[in-house]
mmCIF file of C-alpha atoms and ligand atoms in Angstrom:
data_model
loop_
_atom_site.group_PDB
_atom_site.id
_atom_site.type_symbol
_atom_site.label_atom_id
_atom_site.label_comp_id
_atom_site.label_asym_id
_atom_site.label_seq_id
_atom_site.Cartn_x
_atom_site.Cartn_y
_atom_site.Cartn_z
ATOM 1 C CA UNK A 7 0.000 0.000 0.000
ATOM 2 C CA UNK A 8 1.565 3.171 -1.154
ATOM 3 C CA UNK A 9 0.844 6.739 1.128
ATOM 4 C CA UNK A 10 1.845 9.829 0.243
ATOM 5 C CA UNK A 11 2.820 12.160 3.134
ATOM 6 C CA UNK A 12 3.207 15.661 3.730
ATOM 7 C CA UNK A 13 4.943 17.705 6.577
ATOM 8 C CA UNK A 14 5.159 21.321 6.930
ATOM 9 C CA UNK A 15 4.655 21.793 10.216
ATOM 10 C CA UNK A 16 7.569 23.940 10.835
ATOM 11 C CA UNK A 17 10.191 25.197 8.459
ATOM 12 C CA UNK A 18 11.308 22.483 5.815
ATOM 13 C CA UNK A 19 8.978 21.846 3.468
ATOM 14 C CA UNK A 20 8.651 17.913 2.863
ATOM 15 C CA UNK A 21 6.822 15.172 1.116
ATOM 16 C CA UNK A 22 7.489 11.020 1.073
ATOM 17 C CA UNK A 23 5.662 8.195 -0.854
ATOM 18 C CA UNK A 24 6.365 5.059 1.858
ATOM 19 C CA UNK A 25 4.853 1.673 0.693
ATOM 20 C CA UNK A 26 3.322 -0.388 3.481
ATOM 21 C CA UNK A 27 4.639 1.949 6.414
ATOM 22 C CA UNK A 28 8.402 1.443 6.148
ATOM 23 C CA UNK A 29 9.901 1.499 2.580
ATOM 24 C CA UNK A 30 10.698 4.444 2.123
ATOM 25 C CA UNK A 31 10.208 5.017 -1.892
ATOM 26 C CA UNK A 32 11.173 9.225 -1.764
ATOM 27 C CA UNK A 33 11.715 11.592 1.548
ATOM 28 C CA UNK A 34 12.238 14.800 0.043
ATOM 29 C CA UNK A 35 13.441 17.631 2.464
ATOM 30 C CA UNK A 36 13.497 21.003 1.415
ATOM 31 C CA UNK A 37 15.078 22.871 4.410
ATOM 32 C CA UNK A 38 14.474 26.917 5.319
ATOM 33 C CA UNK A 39 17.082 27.376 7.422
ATOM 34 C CA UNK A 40 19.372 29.669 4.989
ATOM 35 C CA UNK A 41 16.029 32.020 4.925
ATOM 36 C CA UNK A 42 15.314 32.246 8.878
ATOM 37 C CA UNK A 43 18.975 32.364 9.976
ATOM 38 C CA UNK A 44 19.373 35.813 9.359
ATOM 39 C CA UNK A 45 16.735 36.441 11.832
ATOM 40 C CA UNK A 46 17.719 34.030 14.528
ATOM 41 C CA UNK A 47 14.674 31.517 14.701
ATOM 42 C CA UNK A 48 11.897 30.715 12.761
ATOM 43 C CA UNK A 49 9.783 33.588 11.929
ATOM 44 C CA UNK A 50 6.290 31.585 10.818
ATOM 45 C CA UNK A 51 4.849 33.958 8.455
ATOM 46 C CA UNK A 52 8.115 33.383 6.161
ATOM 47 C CA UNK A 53 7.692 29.887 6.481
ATOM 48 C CA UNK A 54 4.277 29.513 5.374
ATOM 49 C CA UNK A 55 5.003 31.435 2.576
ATOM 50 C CA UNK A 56 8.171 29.719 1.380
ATOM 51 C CA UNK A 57 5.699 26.605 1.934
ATOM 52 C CA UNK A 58 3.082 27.678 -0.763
ATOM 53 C CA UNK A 59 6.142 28.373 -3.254
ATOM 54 C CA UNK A 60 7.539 24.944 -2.879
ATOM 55 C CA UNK A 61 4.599 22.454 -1.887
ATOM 56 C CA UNK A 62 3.616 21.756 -5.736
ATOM 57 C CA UNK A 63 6.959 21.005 -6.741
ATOM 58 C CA UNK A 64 8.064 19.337 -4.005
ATOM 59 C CA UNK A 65 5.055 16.473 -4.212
ATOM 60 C CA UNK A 66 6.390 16.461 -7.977
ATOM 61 C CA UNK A 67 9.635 15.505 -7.004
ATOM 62 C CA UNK A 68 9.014 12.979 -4.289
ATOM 63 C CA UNK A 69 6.662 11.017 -6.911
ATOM 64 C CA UNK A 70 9.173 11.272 -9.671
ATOM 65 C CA UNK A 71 12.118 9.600 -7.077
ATOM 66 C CA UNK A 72 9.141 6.998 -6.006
ATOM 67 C CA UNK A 73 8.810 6.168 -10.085
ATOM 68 C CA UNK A 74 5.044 6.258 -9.123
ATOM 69 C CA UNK A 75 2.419 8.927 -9.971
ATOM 70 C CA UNK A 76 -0.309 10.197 -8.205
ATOM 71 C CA UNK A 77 -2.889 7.689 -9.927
ATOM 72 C CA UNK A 78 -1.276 5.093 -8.636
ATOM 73 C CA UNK A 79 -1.530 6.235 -4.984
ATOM 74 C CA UNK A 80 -3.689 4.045 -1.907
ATOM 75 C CA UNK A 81 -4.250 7.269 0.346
ATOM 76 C CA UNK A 82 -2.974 10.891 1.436
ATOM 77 C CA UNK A 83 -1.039 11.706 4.825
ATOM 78 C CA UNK A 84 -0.529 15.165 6.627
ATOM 79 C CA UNK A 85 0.615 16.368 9.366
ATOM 80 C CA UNK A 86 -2.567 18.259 10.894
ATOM 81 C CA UNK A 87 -1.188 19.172 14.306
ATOM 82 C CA UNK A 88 0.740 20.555 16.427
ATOM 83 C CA UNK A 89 2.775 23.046 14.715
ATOM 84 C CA UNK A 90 2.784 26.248 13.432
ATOM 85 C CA UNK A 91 -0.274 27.051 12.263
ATOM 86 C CA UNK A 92 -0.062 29.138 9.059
ATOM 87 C CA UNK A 93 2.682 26.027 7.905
ATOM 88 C CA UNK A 94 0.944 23.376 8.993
ATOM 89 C CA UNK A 95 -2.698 25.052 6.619
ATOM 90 C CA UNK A 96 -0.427 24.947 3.890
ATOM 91 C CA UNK A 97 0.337 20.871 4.247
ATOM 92 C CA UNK A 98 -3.118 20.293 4.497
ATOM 93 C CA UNK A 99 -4.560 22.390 1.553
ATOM 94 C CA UNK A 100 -2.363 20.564 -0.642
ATOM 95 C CA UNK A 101 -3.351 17.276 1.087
ATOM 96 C CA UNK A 102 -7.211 17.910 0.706
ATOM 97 C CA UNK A 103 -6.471 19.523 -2.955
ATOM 98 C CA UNK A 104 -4.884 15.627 -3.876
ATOM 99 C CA UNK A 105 -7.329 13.519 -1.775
ATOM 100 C CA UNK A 106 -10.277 15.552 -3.323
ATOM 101 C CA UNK A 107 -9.184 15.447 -7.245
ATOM 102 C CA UNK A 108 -7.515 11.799 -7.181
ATOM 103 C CA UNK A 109 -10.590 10.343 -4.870
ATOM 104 C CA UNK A 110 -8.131 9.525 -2.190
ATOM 105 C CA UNK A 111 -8.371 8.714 1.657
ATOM 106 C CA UNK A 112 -7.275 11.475 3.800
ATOM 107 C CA UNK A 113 -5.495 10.923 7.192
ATOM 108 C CA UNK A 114 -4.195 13.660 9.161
ATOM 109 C CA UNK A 115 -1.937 12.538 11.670
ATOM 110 C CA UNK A 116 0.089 13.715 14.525
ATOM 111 C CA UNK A 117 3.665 15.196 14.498
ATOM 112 C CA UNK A 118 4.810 14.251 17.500
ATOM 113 C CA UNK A 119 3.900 10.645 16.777
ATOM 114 C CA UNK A 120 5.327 10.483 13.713
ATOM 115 C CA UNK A 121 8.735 11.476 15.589
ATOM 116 C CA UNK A 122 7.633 8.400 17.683
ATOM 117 C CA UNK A 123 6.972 6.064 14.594
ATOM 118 C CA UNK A 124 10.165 7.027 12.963
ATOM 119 C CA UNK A 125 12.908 4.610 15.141
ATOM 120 C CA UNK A 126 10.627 1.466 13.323
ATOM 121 C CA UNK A 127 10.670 2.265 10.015
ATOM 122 C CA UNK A 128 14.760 1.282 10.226
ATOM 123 C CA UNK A 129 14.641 -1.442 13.004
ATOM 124 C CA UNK A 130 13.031 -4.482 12.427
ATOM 125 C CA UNK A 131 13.987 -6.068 15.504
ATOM 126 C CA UNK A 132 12.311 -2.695 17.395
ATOM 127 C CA UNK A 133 9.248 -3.900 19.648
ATOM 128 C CA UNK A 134 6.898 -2.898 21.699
ATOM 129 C CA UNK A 135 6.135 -1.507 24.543
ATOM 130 C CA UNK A 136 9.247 0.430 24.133
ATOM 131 C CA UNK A 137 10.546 3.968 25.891
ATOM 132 C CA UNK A 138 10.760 6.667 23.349
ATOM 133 C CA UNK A 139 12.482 9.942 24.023
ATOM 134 C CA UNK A 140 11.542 12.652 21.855
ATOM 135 C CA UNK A 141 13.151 15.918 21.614
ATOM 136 C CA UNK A 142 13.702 18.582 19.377
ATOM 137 C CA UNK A 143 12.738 21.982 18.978
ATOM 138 C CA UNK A 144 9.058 22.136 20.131
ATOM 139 C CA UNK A 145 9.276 18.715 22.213
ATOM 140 C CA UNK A 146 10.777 17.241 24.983
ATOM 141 C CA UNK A 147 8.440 13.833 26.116
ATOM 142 C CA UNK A 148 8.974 10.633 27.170
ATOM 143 C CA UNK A 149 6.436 8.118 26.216
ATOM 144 C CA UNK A 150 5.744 4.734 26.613
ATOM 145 C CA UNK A 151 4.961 3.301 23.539
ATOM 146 C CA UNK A 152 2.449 0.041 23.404
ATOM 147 C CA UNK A 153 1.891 -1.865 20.471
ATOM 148 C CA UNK A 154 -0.565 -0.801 17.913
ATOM 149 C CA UNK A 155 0.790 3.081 18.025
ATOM 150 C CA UNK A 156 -2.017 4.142 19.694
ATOM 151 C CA UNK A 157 -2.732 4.789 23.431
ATOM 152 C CA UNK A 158 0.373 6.060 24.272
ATOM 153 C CA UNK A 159 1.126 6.607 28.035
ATOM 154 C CA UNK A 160 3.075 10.014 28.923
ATOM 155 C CA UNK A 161 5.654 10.095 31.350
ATOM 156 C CA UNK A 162 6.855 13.345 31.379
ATOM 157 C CA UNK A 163 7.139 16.902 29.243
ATOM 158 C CA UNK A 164 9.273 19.865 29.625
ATOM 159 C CA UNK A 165 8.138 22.069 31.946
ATOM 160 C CA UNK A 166 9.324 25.202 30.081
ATOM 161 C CA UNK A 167 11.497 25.087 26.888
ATOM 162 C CA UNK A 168 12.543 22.281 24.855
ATOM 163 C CA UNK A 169 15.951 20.746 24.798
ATOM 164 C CA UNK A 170 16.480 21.554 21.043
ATOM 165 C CA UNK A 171 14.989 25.331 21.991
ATOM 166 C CA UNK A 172 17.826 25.555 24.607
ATOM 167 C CA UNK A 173 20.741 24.197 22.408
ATOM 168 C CA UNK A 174 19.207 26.995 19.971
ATOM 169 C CA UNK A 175 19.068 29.552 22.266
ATOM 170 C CA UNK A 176 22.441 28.972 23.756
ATOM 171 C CA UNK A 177 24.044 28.734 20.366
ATOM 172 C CA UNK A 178 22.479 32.200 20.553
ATOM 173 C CA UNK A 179 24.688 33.412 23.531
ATOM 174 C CA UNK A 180 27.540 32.135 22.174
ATOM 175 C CA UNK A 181 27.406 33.969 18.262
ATOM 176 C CA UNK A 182 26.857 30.671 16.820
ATOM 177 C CA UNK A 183 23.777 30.961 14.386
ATOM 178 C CA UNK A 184 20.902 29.202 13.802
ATOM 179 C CA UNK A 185 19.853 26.975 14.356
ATOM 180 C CA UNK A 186 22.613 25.400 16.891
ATOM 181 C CA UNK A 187 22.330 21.997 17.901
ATOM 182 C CA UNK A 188 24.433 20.722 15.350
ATOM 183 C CA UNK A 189 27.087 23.138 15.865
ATOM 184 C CA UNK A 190 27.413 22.845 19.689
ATOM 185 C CA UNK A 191 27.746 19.406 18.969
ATOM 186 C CA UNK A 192 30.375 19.336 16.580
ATOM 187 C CA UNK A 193 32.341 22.265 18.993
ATOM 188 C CA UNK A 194 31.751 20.132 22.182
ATOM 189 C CA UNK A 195 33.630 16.805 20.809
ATOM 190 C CA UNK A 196 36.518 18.947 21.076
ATOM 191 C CA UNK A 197 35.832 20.419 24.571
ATOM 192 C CA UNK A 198 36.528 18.956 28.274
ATOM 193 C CA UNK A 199 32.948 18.571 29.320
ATOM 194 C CA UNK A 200 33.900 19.119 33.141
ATOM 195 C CA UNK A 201 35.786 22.953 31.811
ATOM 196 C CA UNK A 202 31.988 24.122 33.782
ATOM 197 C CA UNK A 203 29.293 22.819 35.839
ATOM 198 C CA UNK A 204 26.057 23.968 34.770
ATOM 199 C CA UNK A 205 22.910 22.668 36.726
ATOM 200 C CA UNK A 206 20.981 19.560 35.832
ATOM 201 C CA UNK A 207 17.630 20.509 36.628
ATOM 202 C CA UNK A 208 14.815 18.142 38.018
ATOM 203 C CA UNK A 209 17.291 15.473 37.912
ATOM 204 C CA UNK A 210 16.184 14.019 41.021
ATOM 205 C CA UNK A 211 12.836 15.198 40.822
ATOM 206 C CA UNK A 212 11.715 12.231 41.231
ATOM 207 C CA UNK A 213 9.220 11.993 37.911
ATOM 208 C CA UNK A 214 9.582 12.255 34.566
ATOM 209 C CA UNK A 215 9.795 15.529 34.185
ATOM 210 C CA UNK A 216 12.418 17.975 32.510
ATOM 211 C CA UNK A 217 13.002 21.802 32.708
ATOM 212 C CA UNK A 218 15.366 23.491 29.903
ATOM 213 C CA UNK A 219 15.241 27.087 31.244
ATOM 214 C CA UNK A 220 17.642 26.906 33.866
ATOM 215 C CA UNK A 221 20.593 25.466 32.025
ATOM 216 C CA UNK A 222 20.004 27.655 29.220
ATOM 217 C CA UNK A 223 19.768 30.983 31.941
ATOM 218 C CA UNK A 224 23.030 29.702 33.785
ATOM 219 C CA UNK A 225 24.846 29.297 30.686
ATOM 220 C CA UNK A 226 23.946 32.851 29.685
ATOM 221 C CA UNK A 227 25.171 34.158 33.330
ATOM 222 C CA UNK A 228 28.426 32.353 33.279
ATOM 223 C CA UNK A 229 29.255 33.546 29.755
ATOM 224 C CA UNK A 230 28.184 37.323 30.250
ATOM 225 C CA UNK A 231 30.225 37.258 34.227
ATOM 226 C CA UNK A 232 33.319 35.703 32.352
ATOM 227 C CA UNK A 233 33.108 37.746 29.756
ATOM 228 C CA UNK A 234 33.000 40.937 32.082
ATOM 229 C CA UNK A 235 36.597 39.224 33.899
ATOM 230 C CA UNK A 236 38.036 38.407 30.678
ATOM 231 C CA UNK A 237 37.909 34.726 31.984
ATOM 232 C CA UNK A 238 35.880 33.165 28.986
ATOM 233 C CA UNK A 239 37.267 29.467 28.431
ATOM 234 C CA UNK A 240 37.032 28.398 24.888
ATOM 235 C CA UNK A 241 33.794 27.856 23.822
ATOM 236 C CA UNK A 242 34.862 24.662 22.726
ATOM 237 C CA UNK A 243 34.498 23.727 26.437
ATOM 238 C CA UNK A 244 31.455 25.599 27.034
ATOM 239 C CA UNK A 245 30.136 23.701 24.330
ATOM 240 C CA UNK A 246 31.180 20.538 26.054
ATOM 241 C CA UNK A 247 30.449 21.685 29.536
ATOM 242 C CA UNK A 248 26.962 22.155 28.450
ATOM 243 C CA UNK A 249 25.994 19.274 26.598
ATOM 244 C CA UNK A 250 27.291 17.234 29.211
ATOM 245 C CA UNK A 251 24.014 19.200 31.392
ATOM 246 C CA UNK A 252 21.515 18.671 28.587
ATOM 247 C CA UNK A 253 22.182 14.974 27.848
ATOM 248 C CA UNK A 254 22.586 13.946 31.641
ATOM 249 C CA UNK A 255 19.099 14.933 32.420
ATOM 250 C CA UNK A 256 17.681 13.301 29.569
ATOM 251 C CA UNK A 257 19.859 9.913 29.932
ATOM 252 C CA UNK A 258 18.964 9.885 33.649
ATOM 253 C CA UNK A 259 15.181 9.795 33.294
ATOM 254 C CA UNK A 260 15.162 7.881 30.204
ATOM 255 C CA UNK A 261 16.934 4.721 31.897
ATOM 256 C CA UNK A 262 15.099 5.308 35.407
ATOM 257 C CA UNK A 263 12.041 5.071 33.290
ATOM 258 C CA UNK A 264 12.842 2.264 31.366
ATOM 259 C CA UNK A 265 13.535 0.324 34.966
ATOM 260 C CA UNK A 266 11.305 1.732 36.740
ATOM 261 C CA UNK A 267 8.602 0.126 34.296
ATOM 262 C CA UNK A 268 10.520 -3.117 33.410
ATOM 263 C CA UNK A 269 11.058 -2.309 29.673
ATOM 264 C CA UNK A 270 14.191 -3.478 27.821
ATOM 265 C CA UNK A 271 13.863 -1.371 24.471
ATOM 266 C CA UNK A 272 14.284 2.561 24.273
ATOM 267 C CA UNK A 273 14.219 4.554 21.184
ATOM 268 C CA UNK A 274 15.278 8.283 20.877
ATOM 269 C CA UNK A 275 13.785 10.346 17.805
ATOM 270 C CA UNK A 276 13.375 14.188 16.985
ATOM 271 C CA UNK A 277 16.112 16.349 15.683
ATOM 272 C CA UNK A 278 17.597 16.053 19.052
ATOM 273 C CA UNK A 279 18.462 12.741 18.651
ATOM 274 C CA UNK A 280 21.005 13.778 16.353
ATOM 275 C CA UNK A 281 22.949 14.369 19.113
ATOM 276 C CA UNK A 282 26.373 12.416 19.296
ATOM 277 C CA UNK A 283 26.748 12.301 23.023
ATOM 278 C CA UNK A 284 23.139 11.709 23.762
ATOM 279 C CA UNK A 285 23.054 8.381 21.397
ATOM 280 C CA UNK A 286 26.559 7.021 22.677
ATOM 281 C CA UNK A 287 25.674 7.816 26.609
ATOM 282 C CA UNK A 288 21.986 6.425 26.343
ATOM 283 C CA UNK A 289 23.404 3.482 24.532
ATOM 284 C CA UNK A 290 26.473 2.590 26.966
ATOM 285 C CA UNK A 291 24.419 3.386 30.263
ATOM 286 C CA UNK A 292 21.304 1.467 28.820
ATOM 287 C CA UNK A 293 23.859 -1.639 28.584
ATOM 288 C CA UNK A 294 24.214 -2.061 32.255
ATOM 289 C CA UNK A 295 20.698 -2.231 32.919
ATOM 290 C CA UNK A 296 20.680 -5.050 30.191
ATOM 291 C CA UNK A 297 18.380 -2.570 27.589
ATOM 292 C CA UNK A 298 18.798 -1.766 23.753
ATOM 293 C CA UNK A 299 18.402 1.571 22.468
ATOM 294 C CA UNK A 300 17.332 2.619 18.665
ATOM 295 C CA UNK A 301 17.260 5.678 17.057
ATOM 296 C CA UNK A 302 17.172 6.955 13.051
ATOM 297 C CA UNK A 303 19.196 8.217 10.787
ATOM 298 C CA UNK A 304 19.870 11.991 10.933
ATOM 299 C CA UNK A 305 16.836 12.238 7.968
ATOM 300 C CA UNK A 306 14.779 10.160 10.106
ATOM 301 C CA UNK A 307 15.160 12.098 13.498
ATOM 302 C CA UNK A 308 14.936 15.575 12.486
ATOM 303 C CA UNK A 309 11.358 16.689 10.479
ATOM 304 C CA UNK A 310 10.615 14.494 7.346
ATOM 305 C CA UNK A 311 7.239 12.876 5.866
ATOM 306 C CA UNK A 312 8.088 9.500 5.505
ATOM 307 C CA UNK A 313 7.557 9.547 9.100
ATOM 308 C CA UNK A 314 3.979 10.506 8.682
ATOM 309 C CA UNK A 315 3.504 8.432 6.004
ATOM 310 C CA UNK A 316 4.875 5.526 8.032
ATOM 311 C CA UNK A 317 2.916 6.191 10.541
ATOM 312 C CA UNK A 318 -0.713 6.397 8.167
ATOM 313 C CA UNK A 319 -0.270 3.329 7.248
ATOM 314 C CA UNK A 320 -1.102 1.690 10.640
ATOM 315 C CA UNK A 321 -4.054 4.461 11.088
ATOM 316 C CA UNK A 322 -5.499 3.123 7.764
ATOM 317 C CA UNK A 323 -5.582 0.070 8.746
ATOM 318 C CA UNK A 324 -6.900 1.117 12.264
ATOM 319 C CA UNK A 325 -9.795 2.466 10.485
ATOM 320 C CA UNK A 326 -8.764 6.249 10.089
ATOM 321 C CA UNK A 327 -10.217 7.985 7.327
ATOM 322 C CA UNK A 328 -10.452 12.019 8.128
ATOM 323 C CA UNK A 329 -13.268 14.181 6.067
ATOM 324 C CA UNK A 330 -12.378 16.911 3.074
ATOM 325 C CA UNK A 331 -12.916 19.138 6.227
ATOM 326 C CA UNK A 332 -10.092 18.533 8.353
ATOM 327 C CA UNK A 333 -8.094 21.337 10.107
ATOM 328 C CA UNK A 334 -5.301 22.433 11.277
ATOM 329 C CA UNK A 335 -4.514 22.693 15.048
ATOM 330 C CA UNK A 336 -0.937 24.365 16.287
ATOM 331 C CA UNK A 337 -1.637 22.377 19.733
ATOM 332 C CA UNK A 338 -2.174 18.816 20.480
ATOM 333 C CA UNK A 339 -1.758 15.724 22.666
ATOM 334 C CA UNK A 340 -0.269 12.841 21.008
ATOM 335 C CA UNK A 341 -3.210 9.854 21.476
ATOM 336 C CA UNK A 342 -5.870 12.103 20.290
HETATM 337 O O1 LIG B 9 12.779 17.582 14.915
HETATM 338 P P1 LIG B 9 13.335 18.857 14.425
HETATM 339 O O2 LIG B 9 13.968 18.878 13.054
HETATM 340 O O3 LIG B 9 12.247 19.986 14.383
HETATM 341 C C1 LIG B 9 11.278 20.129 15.369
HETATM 342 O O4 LIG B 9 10.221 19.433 15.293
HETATM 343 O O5 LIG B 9 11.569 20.947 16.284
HETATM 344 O O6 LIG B 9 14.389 19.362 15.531
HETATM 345 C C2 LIG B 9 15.135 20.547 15.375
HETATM 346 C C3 LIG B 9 15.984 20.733 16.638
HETATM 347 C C4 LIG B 9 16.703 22.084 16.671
HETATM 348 O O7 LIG B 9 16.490 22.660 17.937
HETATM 349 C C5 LIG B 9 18.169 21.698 16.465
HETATM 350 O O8 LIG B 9 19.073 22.600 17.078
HETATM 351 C C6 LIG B 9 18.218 20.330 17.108
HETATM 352 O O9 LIG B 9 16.996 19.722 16.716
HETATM 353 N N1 LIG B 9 19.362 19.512 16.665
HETATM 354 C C7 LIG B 9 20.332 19.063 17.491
HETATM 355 C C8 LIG B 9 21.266 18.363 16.697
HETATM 356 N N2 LIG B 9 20.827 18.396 15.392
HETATM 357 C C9 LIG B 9 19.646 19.104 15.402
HETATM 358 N N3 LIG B 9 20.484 19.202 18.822
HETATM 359 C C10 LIG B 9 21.579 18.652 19.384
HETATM 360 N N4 LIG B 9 22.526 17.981 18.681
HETATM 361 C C11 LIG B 9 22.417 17.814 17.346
HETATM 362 N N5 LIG B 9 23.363 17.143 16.667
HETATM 363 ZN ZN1 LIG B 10 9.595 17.655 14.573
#
């Protein structure tokens, strides 16, 4: 069964045709970030506009690499929700536009559990239940995943920003661009991670919860008081020193939860889970507690439709079939 799928729930623009919810026939991409760098984040009025210029051609292009047309199509995906809204309208025009004229099935299915879906599309020996960190820009959630990618159970959220908005926003404080995950990254494998110690909040909270505000605040008062007594260390180590924070937290809760609940299988997705440190340290510290961990390719963790086209698959056979009048919604809780 081939599904078409559409994302443009933030700032790349992107379209997959996936064949019975894992092979992946085209994942097209078309990335923003040269337009919104300039400006230091996203600004979502640009984005929905550079989403109407490239939506046509990028569906054309992701059914020319498929070899398939849209004739020859079982059903259309988009991402409906949560996102920015203005984006996420323009996704699901085009999705109605296709499912209307080519008397198609229309699904419209959740970001955030497409991130979830995405670990399985690579993994066949991935099962459920599993733990599935997510984190990237807008999300920072760990889920229990049951089989049948539906009723997921929620462990914990970020209290205040996500972990991708504070490697962003410190890549801010240190004159690095936008957007900055990858780039603190890179810097940080040539840092000493103990050069600083910046707070790991809610550690030991005692839940599943996470707070992002606090490291990113600290890291902006130790680099503005060592810049005032000319005491800056390289921000190779600040780099380091940091990420060392940021991925602590989430390894921490990630492996309580997965022993706390008895499950031996943890996946990480989201642009996040990029992340070099965060992948080798959940993977080595989920070996002593006798776990496996999965995660996707870089095209797979950070935004990309053949997630949500993955994903549709099991909704169609679950029965979902959404009306010519579905909307868009910039909030909402995976599960519903
Ligand atoms: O999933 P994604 O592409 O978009 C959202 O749904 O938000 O995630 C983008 C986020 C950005 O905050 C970016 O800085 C972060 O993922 N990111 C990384 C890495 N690569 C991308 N964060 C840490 N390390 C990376 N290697
Ligand atoms: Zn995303």
């Amino acid at each position: 069964m081939k599904i078409l799928g559409i994302d443009t729930s933030c700032d790349d623009t992107s379209v997959a045709v996936v064949e019975d919810g894992r092979k992946i026939r085209s994942n097209i991409i078309s990335s923003q970030v040269d337009l919104h760098q300039k400006y230091g984040g996203i600004v979502p009025e640009l984005a929905s506009r550079k989403h109407v210029e490239l939506i046509n051609y990028i569906i054309d292009e992701a059914l020319a690499t498929a070899d398939t047309s849209l004739a020859d199509l079982d059903a259309i995906a988009v991402t409906n929700r949560p996102g920015l809204i203005g984006a996420l309208l323009v996704g699901v025009s085009a999705a109605k536009s296709l499912a209307y004229c080519y008397d198609l099935p229309l699904l419209g299915i959740n970001h955030v559990e497409g991130h979830i879906y995405a670990p399985c599309m690579e993994h066949d020996q991935l099962t459920c239940p599993h733990i599935c960190l997510t984190v990237s820009g807008g999300h920072t959630l760990l889920v229990e995943v049951p089989a049948g990618w539906q009723n997921y159970q929620v462990l914990g959220s970020t209290q205040d920003d996500a972990a991708g908005e504070a490697y962003d926003k410190v890549a801010k404080y240190l004159g690095l661009g936008f957007p900055g995950g990858k780039v603190i990254d890179d810097l940080a494998q040539q840092g000493q991670d103990t050069a600083v110690h910046f707070p790991r909040p809610m550690l030991n909270s005692g839940n599943y919860q996470f707070s992002y505000s606090g490291i990113k605040t600290s890291v902006r008062n130790f680099v503005e008081k060592a810049k005032q007594n000319q005491t800056l260390p390289p921000i190779e180590d600040i780099s380091a020193s940091f990420q060392a924070a940021a991925v602590d937290v989430l390894v921490t809760k990630t492996i309580r939860a997965a022993e706390e609940r008895g499950v031996e299988t943890i996946t990480l997705t989201g642009g996040v889970a990029a992340n070099s440190r965060l992948r080798k340290e959940m993977t080595q510290v989920a070996t002593t507690i006798g776990a496996k961990v999965f995660y996707p390719t870089i095209r797979l963790c950070t935004d990309n439709a053949a997630m949500i086209a993955g994903l549709a698959y099991h909704k169609y056979l679950q029965g979902q079939r959404d009306e010519l009048d579905l909307n868009a919604s910039a909030n909402s809780e995976i599960g519903r």
